Structure formats: C-alpha cells, structure tokens
XYZ file of C-alpha atoms in Angstrom:
310
model
C -85.166 101.687 97.390
C -81.633 102.811 96.559
C -80.379 104.435 93.409
C -77.014 103.842 91.762
C -74.738 106.559 90.400
C -75.481 107.778 86.915
C -73.514 105.823 84.331
C -72.058 107.362 81.225
C -73.883 106.359 78.031
C -72.340 104.486 75.151
C -69.979 101.712 76.101
C -71.879 100.541 79.150
C -74.126 98.641 76.711
C -71.146 96.369 75.894
C -71.558 94.641 79.274
C -74.831 92.947 78.342
C -75.207 89.378 79.577
C -76.479 86.403 77.626
C -75.145 84.118 74.889
C -72.633 85.532 72.416
C -72.647 84.664 68.723
C -69.759 82.448 67.557
C -68.646 82.623 63.922
C -66.835 79.412 62.945
C -65.387 81.206 59.911
C -63.577 83.612 62.272
C -62.565 81.415 65.228
C -61.460 83.220 68.355
C -57.769 82.495 68.730
C -57.342 83.513 72.349
C -57.087 80.322 74.368
C -58.161 79.999 77.972
C -54.520 80.218 79.052
C -54.025 83.398 77.015
C -57.091 85.031 78.556
C -56.014 84.002 82.051
C -52.537 85.463 81.513
C -53.986 88.736 80.228
C -56.485 88.784 83.088
C -53.689 88.726 85.666
C -51.863 91.585 83.902
C -54.956 93.760 83.464
C -56.220 93.154 87.008
C -52.838 94.266 88.334
C -53.102 97.376 86.160
C -56.682 98.039 87.321
C -55.801 97.856 91.027
C -52.807 100.169 90.704
C -54.777 102.537 88.479
C -57.562 102.766 91.093
C -54.954 103.639 93.725
C -53.505 106.259 91.375
C -56.897 107.937 90.927
C -57.616 107.943 94.651
C -54.288 109.580 95.551
C -54.028 111.895 92.524
C -57.643 113.091 92.470
C -58.183 112.997 96.252
C -61.502 111.172 95.900
C -62.436 107.527 96.456
C -61.951 105.805 93.098
C -61.722 102.269 91.764
C -60.970 100.490 88.523
C -61.970 96.845 87.941
C -61.596 94.545 84.949
C -64.919 93.700 83.289
C -64.039 91.562 80.272
C -61.362 90.552 77.778
C -62.540 89.837 74.247
C -61.254 89.596 70.709
C -62.889 91.754 68.033
C -62.137 93.280 64.681
C -60.982 96.878 64.841
C -64.084 98.184 63.041
C -66.324 96.368 65.556
C -64.462 98.034 68.405
C -64.741 101.495 66.848
C -68.456 101.028 66.168
C -69.071 100.328 69.881
C -67.394 103.537 71.075
C -69.384 106.622 71.984
C -68.707 109.926 70.247
C -67.042 112.043 71.482
C -64.695 110.080 73.698
C -61.058 110.462 74.741
C -58.656 108.165 72.874
C -54.992 108.084 73.839
C -52.799 106.787 71.005
C -49.900 104.921 72.601
C -46.727 103.176 71.422
C -45.387 100.282 73.502
C -41.731 99.909 72.552
C -40.119 97.484 71.928
C -43.348 95.798 70.742
C -44.711 96.910 67.366
C -48.158 98.353 66.761
C -50.339 101.016 68.313
C -52.351 100.677 71.526
C -55.499 102.720 72.193
C -56.590 103.717 75.693
C -60.190 104.941 75.726
C -61.968 106.853 78.531
C -65.333 108.584 78.316
C -65.315 112.367 78.061
C -67.479 112.711 81.177
C -65.007 110.712 83.297
C -62.094 112.794 81.998
C -63.891 116.070 82.792
C -64.711 114.770 86.292
C -61.072 113.817 86.901
C -59.858 117.231 85.732
C -62.422 118.966 87.944
C -61.067 117.059 90.970
C -57.474 117.929 90.023
C -58.444 121.599 89.936
C -60.031 121.376 93.388
C -63.648 121.029 92.263
C -66.326 118.726 93.699
C -66.464 116.451 90.636
C -69.821 114.950 89.684
C -71.510 115.343 86.305
C -69.688 117.722 83.961
C -70.762 119.462 80.740
C -69.415 118.123 77.445
C -67.014 120.651 75.950
C -63.516 120.815 74.448
C -60.608 120.906 76.888
C -58.923 124.238 77.484
C -55.199 124.935 77.182
C -54.957 124.669 80.979
C -56.808 121.349 81.149
C -54.969 119.574 78.328
C -51.592 119.305 80.190
C -53.474 117.935 83.215
C -55.044 115.237 81.048
C -51.713 114.327 79.431
C -50.071 114.084 82.846
C -52.824 111.787 84.134
C -52.649 109.568 81.041
C -48.867 109.283 81.317
C -49.226 108.202 84.951
C -51.779 105.587 83.839
C -49.326 104.322 81.211
C -46.769 103.882 83.953
C -49.242 101.618 85.760
C -49.804 99.715 82.503
C -46.071 99.035 82.315
C -46.167 97.768 85.903
C -49.113 95.482 85.137
C -47.354 93.868 82.164
C -43.844 93.611 83.597
C -44.341 89.917 84.408
C -45.089 89.284 80.695
C -42.889 91.737 78.826
C -40.919 94.894 79.592
C -42.664 97.661 77.655
C -42.221 101.436 77.622
C -45.649 102.949 76.862
C -45.440 106.473 75.404
C -48.347 108.816 74.764
C -48.241 109.937 71.113
C -51.459 111.926 70.677
C -55.009 112.355 71.962
C -58.056 112.046 69.719
C -61.765 112.523 70.376
C -63.493 110.804 67.422
C -62.679 107.169 66.766
C -64.186 107.343 63.270
C -61.371 109.653 62.146
C -58.629 107.600 63.786
C -57.139 104.860 61.614
C -54.720 103.190 63.977
C -55.434 99.789 62.371
C -57.130 98.336 59.312
C -60.884 97.694 59.773
C -60.514 93.911 59.652
C -57.485 93.686 61.946
C -57.977 91.512 65.024
C -57.617 93.348 68.334
C -57.857 92.360 71.998
C -60.161 94.606 74.029
C -59.920 94.869 77.802
C -62.920 96.675 79.306
C -62.802 98.265 82.758
C -65.440 99.669 85.075
C -64.076 102.995 86.295
C -65.496 104.888 89.276
C -64.291 108.377 90.119
C -66.312 109.597 93.063
C -69.926 109.359 91.912
C -69.040 109.231 88.223
C -69.044 105.752 86.686
C -68.161 104.644 83.171
C -66.522 101.860 81.187
C -63.028 102.477 79.827
C -61.104 100.200 77.485
C -57.666 99.309 76.194
C -57.268 98.093 72.599
C -54.222 95.896 71.885
C -53.290 94.642 68.377
C -53.752 90.879 68.371
C -50.596 90.231 66.326
C -48.608 92.287 68.836
C -49.721 90.534 72.005
C -50.023 86.938 70.702
C -46.241 86.237 70.462
C -45.856 87.502 74.028
C -48.599 85.177 75.270
C -47.209 82.170 73.405
C -43.859 82.574 75.163
C -45.477 82.142 78.559
C -45.531 78.730 80.156
C -48.837 76.930 79.993
C -50.758 77.265 83.245
C -51.221 73.909 84.951
C -54.840 72.851 85.301
C -56.200 71.377 88.493
C -57.565 67.791 88.317
C -61.117 69.161 88.430
C -60.423 71.636 85.583
C -58.745 68.910 83.532
C -61.751 66.615 84.029
C -64.160 69.359 82.914
C -61.996 70.085 79.864
C -61.781 66.414 78.847
C -65.527 65.914 79.321
C -66.288 69.005 77.238
C -63.939 67.786 74.500
C -65.616 64.380 74.371
C -69.104 65.931 74.283
C -68.081 68.365 71.548
C -66.463 65.613 69.466
C -69.504 63.353 69.830
C -71.881 66.188 68.935
C -69.926 67.241 65.843
C -69.488 63.647 64.683
C -73.272 63.159 64.618
C -74.117 66.564 63.115
C -75.777 66.306 59.652
C -73.975 68.210 56.883
C -75.242 68.955 53.349
C -72.758 67.599 50.793
C -72.915 68.548 47.100
C -71.274 66.990 44.041
C -70.983 69.546 41.243
C -69.610 70.198 37.785
C -67.353 73.151 37.110
C -69.439 76.356 36.812
C -70.121 77.928 33.425
C -70.963 81.442 32.270
C -74.104 82.389 30.344
C -75.530 85.661 29.125
C -78.552 86.984 30.953
C -80.816 86.912 27.878
C -79.837 83.262 27.210
C -80.883 82.325 30.754
C -84.198 84.162 30.364
C -84.898 82.362 27.061
C -84.306 78.856 28.461
C -87.219 76.487 27.830
C -87.830 72.806 28.708
C -85.922 70.629 26.273
C -83.106 73.108 25.639
C -79.602 71.645 25.848
C -76.968 73.601 27.759
C -73.400 72.461 26.988
C -71.179 72.173 30.060
C -67.546 73.218 30.089
C -66.544 70.371 32.396
C -64.092 67.983 30.636
C -65.157 64.330 30.766
C -61.689 63.363 32.016
C -61.881 65.658 35.075
C -63.644 64.381 38.239
C -66.460 66.308 39.874
C -65.979 68.410 43.007
C -67.390 67.246 46.350
C -68.172 70.334 48.450
C -69.542 71.434 51.800
C -70.532 75.090 52.146
C -68.628 76.001 48.949
C -65.461 74.303 50.262
C -64.024 71.540 48.044
C -62.783 68.636 50.189
C -62.778 65.705 47.722
C -63.277 64.683 44.085
C -65.501 61.969 42.637
C -66.809 60.406 39.429
C -70.564 59.917 38.906
C -72.203 56.494 38.941
C -75.050 54.573 40.522
C -75.689 52.061 43.258
C -78.648 49.984 42.267
C -81.491 52.345 41.373
C -79.911 55.337 43.144
C -77.421 57.865 41.887
C -74.022 57.706 43.558
C -70.449 58.888 43.173
C -67.103 57.214 43.686
C -64.485 59.248 45.553
C -61.215 59.338 43.611
C -57.828 61.010 44.126
C -57.814 64.731 43.372
C -56.132 65.867 40.118
C -53.209 67.325 42.125
C -52.608 63.967 43.842
C -52.588 62.255 40.448
C -50.012 64.750 39.155
C -47.710 64.073 42.135
C -47.830 60.346 41.335
C-alpha cells in the first residue's frame, strides 16, 4: 500500500468529480472553442512554470492544468482557503485585474528551497522582510511565463501590483462579476496543492472572439450535430406550465385577512387591455379570455406595443 504526498487543505475540494449544476438563468458563455483556446494557453504556461520551479528551487516540480470554469467572483472567493497568497496583477494593455492564487504552504515550501532548506511541510506564519522579496521575485518570474503562454492570443505585460493574504478583504471585482478560473495542480518536491488564476470574463472574451474558430473533425462535427438534434427534440417535448393572468393589484394586509366567501375584490385590469401569457414570470404573449366548448380558453392577440406600432 502506497501513500500520496500530503495535500494542502482548502481548494483541493474544488476538484470533486460528478455532475455539475447548470443554471439556465445564468448560462455559461464560454464556448467549447473558447475553452480549448484557453486550455492551450494555460497548458503552455503550466509547462513553463513547472520548468521554472525545478530550475529556480532546485527540486523536482511540476504544474499541470486541472480545469477551466466560469464563476461569479463571490463564488471564487468563497472557495479560497484563508490565509492564502493572492498576487494582484495588471495585464496591460488589457483592462481589469487578474488574481494569481497559491496556497500559503506551497509558498513557504518554495521559499525554504530558495534559502537552501529541505522543503516539505512548513508552519503557517507571516513572511519576514527577507522572505518577501524572494516571493515577489518568484511571482514576477511566473508572470513572465504567463506572458509567454498567452503570446499566441494577445501580447500582454503582466505586472505585480500587490500581495494580499485574505480574499475576503480584497475587492478586485464586484461580487456578481463573471470571472474565468484556471485551476492548476502544483507539486513542489513533496508539497502538493491547487493554485488558480482568476481572469475577468469581460477582459478575456474579446480576445477569444478574435481568434479563428477551430475546425472540428468529421467525428466531432457528427457528435455535435447529434447532440443538437437530441437537445432540440428533448426541449420541444418538455412540458411547461403556462399561466394567463390579470395585472396584479395591491391590498392591505388586514383586508386580505378579512376576506370571506362571497366578497367581491375589484381588479385594476382595464377591460380594453389583454391578459398576460407567462412562463416562469416571463411575459411572452398577450391574450383575451374566452371558451372553447365547455372549457375555458384564451385567444392570443397582438401585444399592446405591436398595436401601437401599427
């Protein structure tokens, strides 16, 4: 029975397998081509960064890309361990702020190797005045590798602005801002952790859209077309609850409590205005009430705005 190196706590839990929830109200905007383009750039960065660690720290090291995903900024911050090392980076000429995150234990191990130590597990403590320049130098070398990884997409000049340790106090973006998170498995000797790079979605999307679409192989095109047909057929047959409603009205709480059978509640809906046809609170048509035989029915009519344009 073999044992694996001790992993740093916190972000390693982000690598869990299994189905991921999909929110149709917040569709993921990264296409397969976008992810593939980013994958090439980040894998290039990971390989060169692993070589950098091996030569700079004089210990066998590796960095490999684990995943690329789109999250909101507050979701990303909530997944980070505390404390952790966060490098705040500008990437001129592109706007926005990039975050490069590495666990504190991995940083302390790297510094121990740079100072001639054996590495391994290190105590959690603040960096000294001697150690801080070593960390900044290592991060700046890593940013150089990031520039190399992205040079096929865009020529950027990453610059280290500051270093933070608590993501909760760092407001680089608004909580609801969309960000692209690249997660990496980092091994420095026996120390293993997951590091990450946080890119603003609005910063990287224009760069990705300028790239030529990657040609699909015949097999990939067949799988894509089959999936599209299956998805279209499944959605076309999916049952949806449709409601026809009057305009809402306001009532006092005590009036609602005093309602009894037989009471008449006047509606504020004008008789000349059609009713709203809705699905999940979204109005998609208008109709007038009626009947079809012994059953209630409604007749779909042009919306008031369409009538005004006529």
